[in-house]
Short mmCIF file of C-alpha atoms and ligand atoms in Angstrom, two decimals:
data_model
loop_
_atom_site.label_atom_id
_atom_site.label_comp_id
_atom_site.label_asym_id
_atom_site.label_seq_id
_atom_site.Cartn_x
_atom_site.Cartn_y
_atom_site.Cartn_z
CA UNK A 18 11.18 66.83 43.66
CA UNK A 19 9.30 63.75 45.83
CA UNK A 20 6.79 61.90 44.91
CA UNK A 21 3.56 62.56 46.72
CA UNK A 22 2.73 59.99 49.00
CA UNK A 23 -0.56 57.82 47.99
CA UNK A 24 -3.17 59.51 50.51
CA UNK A 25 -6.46 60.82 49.62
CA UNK A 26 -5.82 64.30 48.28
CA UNK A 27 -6.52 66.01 51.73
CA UNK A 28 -3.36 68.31 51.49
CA UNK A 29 -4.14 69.66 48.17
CA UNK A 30 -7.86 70.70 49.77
CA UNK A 31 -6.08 71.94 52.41
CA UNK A 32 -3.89 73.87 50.75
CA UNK A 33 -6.90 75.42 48.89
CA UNK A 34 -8.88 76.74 51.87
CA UNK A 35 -5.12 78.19 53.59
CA UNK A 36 -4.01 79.90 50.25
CA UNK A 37 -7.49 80.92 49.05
CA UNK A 38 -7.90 80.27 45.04
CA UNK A 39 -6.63 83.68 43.73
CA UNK A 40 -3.24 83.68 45.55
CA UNK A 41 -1.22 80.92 45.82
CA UNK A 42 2.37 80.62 47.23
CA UNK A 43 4.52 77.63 46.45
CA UNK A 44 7.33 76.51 47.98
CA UNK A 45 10.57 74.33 47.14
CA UNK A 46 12.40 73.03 49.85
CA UNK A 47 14.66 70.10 51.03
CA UNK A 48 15.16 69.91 54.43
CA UNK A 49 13.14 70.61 57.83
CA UNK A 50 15.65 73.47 59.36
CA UNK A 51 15.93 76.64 60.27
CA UNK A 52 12.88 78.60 59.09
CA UNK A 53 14.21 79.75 55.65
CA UNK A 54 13.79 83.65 54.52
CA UNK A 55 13.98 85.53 51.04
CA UNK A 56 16.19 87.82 49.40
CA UNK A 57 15.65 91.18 50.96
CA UNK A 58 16.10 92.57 47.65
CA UNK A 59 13.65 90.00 45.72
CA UNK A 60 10.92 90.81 48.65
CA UNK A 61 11.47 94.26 47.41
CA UNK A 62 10.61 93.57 44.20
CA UNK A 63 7.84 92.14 44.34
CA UNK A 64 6.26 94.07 46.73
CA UNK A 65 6.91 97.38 44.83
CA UNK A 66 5.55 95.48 41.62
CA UNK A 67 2.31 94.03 43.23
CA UNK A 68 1.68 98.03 44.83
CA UNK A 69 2.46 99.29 41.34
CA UNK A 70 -0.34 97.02 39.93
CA UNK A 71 -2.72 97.53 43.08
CA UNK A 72 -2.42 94.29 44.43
CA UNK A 73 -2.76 93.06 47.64
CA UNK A 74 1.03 92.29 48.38
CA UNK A 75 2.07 88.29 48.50
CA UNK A 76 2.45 86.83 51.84
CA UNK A 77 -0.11 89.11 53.52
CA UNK A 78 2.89 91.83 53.46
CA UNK A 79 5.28 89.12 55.12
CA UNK A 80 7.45 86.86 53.76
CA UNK A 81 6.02 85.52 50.03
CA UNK A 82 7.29 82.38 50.60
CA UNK A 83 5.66 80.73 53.43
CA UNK A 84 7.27 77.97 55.84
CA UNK A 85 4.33 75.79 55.05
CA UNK A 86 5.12 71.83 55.08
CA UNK A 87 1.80 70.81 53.66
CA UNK A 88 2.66 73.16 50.09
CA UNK A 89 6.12 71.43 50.37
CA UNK A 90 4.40 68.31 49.52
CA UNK A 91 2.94 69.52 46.51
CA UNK A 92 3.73 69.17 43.32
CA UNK A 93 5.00 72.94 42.78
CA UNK A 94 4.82 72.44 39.06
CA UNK A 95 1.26 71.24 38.52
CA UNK A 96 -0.05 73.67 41.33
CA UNK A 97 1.84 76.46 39.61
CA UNK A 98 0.17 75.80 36.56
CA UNK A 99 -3.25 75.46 37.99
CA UNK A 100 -3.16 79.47 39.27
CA UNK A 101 -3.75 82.69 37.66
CA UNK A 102 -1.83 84.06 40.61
CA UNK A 103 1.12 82.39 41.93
CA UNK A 104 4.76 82.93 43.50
CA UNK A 105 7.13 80.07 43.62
CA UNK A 106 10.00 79.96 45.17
CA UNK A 107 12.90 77.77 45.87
CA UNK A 108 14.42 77.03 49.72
CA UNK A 109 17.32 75.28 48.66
CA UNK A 110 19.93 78.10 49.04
CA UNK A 111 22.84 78.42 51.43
CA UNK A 112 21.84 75.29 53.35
CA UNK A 113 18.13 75.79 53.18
CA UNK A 114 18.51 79.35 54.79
CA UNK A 115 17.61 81.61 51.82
CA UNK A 116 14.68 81.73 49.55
CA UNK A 117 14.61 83.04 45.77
CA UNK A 118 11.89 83.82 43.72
CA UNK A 119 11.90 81.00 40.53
CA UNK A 120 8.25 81.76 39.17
CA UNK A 121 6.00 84.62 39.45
CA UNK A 122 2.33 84.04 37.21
CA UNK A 123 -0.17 86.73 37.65
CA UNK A 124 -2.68 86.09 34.43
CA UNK A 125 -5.93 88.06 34.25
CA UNK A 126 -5.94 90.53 36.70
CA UNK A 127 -6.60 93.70 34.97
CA UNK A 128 -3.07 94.85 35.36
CA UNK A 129 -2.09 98.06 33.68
CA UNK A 130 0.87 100.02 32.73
CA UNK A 131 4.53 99.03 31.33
CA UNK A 132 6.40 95.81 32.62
CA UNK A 133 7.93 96.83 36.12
CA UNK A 134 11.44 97.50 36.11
CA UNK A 135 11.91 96.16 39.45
CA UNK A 136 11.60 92.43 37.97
CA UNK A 137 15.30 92.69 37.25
CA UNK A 138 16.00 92.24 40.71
CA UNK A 139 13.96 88.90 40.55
CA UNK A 140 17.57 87.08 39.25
CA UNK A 141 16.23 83.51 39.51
CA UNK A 142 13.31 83.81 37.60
CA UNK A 143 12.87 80.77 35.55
CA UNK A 144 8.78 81.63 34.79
CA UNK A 145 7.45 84.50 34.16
CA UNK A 146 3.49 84.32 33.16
CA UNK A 147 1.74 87.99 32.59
CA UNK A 148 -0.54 86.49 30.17
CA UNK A 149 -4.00 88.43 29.37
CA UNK A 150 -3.45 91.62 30.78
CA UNK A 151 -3.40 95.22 30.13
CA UNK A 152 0.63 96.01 30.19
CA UNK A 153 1.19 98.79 27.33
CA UNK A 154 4.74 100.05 26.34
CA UNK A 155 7.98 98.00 25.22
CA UNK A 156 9.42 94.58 26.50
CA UNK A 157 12.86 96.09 27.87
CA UNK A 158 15.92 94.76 27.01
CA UNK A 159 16.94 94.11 30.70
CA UNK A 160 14.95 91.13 30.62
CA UNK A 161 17.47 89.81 28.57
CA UNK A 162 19.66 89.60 31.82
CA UNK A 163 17.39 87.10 33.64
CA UNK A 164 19.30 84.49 33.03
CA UNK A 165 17.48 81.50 34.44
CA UNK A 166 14.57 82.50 33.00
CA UNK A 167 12.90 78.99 30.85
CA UNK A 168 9.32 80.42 30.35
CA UNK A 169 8.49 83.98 29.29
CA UNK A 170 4.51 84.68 28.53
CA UNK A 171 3.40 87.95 28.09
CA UNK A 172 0.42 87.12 25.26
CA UNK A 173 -3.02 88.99 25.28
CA UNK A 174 -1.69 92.36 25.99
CA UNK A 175 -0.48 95.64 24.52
CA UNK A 176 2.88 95.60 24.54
CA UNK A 177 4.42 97.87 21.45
CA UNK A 178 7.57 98.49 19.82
CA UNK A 179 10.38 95.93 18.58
CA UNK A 180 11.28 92.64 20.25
CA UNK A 181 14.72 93.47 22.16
CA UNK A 182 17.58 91.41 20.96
CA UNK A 183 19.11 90.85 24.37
CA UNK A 184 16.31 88.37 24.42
CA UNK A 185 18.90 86.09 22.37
CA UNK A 186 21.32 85.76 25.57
CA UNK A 187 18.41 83.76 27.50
CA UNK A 188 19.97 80.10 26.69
CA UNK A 189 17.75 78.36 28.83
CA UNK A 190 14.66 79.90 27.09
CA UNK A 191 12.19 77.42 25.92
CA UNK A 192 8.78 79.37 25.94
CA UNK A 193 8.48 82.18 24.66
CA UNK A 194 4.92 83.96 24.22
CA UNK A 195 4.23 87.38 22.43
CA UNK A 196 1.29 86.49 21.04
CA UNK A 197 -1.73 88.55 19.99
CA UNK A 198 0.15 91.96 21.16
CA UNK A 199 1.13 95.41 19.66
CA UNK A 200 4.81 94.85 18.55
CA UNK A 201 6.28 95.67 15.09
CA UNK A 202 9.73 95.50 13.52
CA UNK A 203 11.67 92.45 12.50
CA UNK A 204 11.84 89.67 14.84
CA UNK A 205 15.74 89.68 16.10
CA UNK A 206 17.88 87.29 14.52
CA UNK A 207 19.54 87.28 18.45
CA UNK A 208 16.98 84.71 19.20
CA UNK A 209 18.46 82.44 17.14
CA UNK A 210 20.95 81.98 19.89
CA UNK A 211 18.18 80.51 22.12
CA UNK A 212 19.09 77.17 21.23
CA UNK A 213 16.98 75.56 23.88
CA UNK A 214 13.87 77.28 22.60
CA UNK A 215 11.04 74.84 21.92
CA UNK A 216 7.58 77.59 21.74
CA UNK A 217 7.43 80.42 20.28
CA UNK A 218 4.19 82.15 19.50
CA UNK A 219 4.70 85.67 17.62
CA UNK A 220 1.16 85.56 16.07
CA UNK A 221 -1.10 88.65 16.13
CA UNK A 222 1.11 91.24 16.46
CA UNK A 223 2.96 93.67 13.38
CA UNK A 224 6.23 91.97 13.05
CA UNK A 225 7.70 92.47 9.58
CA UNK A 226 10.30 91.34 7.33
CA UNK A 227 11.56 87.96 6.71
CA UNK A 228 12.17 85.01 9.30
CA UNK A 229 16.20 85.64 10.39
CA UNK A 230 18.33 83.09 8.71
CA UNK A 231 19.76 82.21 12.09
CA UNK A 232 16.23 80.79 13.42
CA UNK A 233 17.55 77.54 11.56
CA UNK A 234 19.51 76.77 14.68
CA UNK A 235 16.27 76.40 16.77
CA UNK A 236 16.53 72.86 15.91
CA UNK A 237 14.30 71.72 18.80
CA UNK A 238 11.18 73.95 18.02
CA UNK A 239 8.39 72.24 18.67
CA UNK A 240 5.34 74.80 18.06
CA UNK A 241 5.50 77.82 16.13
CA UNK A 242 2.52 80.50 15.54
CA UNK A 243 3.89 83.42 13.61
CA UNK A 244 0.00 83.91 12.14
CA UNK A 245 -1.66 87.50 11.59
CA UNK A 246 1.63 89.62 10.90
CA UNK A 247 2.80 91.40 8.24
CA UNK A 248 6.09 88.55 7.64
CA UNK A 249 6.97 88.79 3.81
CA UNK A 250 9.27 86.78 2.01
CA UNK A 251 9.38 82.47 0.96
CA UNK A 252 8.62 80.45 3.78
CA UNK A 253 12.18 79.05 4.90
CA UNK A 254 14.00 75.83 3.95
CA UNK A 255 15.43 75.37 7.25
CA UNK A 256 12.14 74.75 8.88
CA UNK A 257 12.48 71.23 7.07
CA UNK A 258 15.55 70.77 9.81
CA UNK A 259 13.31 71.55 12.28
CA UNK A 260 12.61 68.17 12.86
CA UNK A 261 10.98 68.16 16.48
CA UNK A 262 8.51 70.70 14.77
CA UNK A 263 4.34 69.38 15.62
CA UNK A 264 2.69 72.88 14.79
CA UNK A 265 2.77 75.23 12.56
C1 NAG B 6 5.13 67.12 38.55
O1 NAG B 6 4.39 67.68 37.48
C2 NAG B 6 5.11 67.76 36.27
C3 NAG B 6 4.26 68.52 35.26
O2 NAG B 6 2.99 67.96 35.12
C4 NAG B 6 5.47 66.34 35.82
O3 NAG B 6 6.20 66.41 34.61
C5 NAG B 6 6.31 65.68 36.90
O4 NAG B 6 6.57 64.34 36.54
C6 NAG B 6 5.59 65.69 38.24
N1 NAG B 6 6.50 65.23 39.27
C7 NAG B 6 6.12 64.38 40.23
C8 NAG B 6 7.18 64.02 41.21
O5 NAG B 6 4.99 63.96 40.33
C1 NAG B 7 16.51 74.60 44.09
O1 NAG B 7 17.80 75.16 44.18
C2 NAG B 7 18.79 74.20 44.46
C3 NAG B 7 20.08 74.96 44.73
O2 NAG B 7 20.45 75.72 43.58
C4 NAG B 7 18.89 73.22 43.30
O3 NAG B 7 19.86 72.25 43.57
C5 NAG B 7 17.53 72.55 43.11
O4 NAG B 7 17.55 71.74 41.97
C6 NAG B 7 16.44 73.60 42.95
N1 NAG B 7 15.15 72.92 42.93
C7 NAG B 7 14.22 73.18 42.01
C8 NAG B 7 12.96 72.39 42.12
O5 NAG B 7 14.40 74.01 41.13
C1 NAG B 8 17.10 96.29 43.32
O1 NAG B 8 17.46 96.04 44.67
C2 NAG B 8 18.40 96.97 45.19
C3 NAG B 8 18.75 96.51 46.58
O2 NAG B 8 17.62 96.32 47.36
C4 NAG B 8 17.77 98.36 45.18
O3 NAG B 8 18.71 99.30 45.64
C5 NAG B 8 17.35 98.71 43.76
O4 NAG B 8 16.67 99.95 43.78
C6 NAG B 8 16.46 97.65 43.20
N1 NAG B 8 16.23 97.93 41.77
C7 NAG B 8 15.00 98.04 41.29
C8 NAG B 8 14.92 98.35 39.83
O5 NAG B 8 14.01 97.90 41.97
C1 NAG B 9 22.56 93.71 32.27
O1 NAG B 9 23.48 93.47 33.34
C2 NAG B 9 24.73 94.08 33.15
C3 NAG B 9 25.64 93.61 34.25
O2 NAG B 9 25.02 93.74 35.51
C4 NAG B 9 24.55 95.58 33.12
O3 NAG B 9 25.79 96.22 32.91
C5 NAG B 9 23.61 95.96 31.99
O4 NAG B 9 23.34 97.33 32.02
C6 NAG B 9 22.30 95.19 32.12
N1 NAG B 9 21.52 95.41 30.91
C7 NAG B 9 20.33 95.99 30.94
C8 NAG B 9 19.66 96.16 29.62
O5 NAG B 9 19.77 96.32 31.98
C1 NAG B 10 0.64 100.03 18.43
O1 NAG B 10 1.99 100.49 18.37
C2 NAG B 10 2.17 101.65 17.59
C3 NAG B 10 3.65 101.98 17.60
O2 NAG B 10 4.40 100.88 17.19
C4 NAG B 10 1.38 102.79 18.18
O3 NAG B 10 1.47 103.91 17.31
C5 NAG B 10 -0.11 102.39 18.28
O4 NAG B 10 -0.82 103.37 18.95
C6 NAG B 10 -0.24 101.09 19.05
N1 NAG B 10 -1.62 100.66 19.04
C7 NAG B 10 -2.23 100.22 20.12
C8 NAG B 10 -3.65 99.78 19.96
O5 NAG B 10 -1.68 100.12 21.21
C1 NAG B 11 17.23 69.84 22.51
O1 NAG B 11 16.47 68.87 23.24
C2 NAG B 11 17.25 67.75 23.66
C3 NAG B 11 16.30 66.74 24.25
O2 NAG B 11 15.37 67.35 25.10
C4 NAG B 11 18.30 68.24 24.64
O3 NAG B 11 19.09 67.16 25.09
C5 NAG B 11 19.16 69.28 23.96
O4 NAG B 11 20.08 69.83 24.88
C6 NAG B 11 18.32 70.40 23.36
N1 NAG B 11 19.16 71.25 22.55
C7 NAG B 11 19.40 72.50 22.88
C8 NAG B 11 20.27 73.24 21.92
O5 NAG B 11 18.92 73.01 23.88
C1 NAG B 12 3.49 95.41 5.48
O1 NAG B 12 4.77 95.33 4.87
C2 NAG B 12 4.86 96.02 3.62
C3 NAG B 12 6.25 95.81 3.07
O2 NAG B 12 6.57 94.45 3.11
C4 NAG B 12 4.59 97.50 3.83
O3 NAG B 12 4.58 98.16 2.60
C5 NAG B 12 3.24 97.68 4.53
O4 NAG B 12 3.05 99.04 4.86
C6 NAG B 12 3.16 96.85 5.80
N1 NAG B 12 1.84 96.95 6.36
C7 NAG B 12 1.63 97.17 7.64
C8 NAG B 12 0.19 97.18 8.06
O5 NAG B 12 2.53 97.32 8.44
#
């Protein structure tokens, strides 16, 4: 990523009044070329999951990530943060020709029903922010194939059932967020695996059982909320090798 250049923050305000506040597409890109165009299949995707939720779809029903120079300028991360609706996207693929989804945030919009299954064919997600919604049913395992994916927030619904342990193959997880939902069951001693894992919030919810043994190799955990479940057992010694650990 570039630095932003030291001018008043015109582009920002700019970017505000072409985006609107409520949906926001960001883009990633390195060079100047060829107009660059996304995945059919991620395109696809999203539009079937943004009808699903009633929606308008991203990109006005065109591409939903836009060819815009002035959001290239931004800085993706902070803008991505600031939305309860965003897309971002990346450029950088086969020579700046192809666009993948890398973030997708829609917080607080009333959404209802079961996580779509179409977001499996979002392969580059790296964020994924449902936070403070209405989604009901189980987390399914096929998340676990997302690969890239680095941030995974899902508090503040309904979700139900046990935590899949396919959620232990994401090994560049570092967020992870099921707070203040419906799920029960053990949390999966899988996770352990997701060495890179530095939040997890589990509070609120009706896991049970002891913390797995295998959570001592979470070594650069950071925050941890397990409050308001039914977790029995001694509070573990391996939290004292948790040395990065600030809350508790
Ligand atoms: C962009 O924002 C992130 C998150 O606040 C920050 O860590 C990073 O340094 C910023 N990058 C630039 C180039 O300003
Ligand atoms: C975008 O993707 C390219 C190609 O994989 C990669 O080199 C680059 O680091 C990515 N940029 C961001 C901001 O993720
Ligand atoms: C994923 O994309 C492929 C190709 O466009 C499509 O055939 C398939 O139905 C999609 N899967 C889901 C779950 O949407
Ligand atoms: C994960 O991906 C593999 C390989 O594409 C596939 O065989 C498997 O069924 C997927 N798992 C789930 C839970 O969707
Ligand atoms: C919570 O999940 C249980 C099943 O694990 C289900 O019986 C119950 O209805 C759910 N409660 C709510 C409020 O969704
Ligand atoms: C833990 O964090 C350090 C510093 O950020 C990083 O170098 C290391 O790879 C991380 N460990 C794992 C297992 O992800
Ligand atoms: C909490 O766990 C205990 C066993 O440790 C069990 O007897 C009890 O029914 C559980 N309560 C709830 C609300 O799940």
């Amino acid at each position: 990523m570039r630095m932003l250049p030291a001018k008043p923050p015109f582009p920002f305000q700019l970017a505000l009044v072409v985006f609107g506040l409520m949906e926001l597409a960001l883009l990633v890109r390195s060079s100047q070329a060829a107009q660059p165009t996304t995945d059919p299949a991620e395109v696809q995707a999203l539009y079937a999951i943004f009808d699903r939720w009633g929606l308008d779809r991203p990109g006005g029903g065109g591409d939903p990530c836009p060819d815009v120079d002035v959001v290239a300028k931004l800085n993706s991360s902070i803008m991505f943060e600031s939305y309860d609706q965003a897309i971002l996207c990346n450029c950088s693929y086969a020579q700046s020709t192809t666009c993948h989804v890398i973030g997708l945030k829609l917080q607080r919009k009333d959404v209802l029903g079961r996580i779509p299954e179409e977001l499996a064919n979002l392969t580059y997600l790296q964020n994924l922010y449902l936070d403070r919604n209405y989604l009901t049913g189980p987390l399914p395992p096929f998340i676990g194939n997302l690969s890239a994916m680095r941030r995974l927030s899902l508090s503040g619904n309904a979700l139900s059932g046990t935590v899949p342990r396919e959620l232990g193959n994401l090994n560049e997880l570092i967020l992870l967020g099921l707070g203040t939902n419906n799920f029960s069951g053990p949390l999966p001693p899988e996770l352990g695996s997701s060495s890179s894992l530095q939040h997890l919030y589990v509070d609120s919810n009706g896991f049970s059982g002891k913390l797995p043994s295998t959570f001592a190799q979470l070594s650069n955990m950071t925050t941890f909320w397990a409050f308001d479940n039914n977790l029995s057992g001694k509070i573990p010694h391996f939290m004292g090798s948790w040395t990065k650990l600030t809350t508790l």
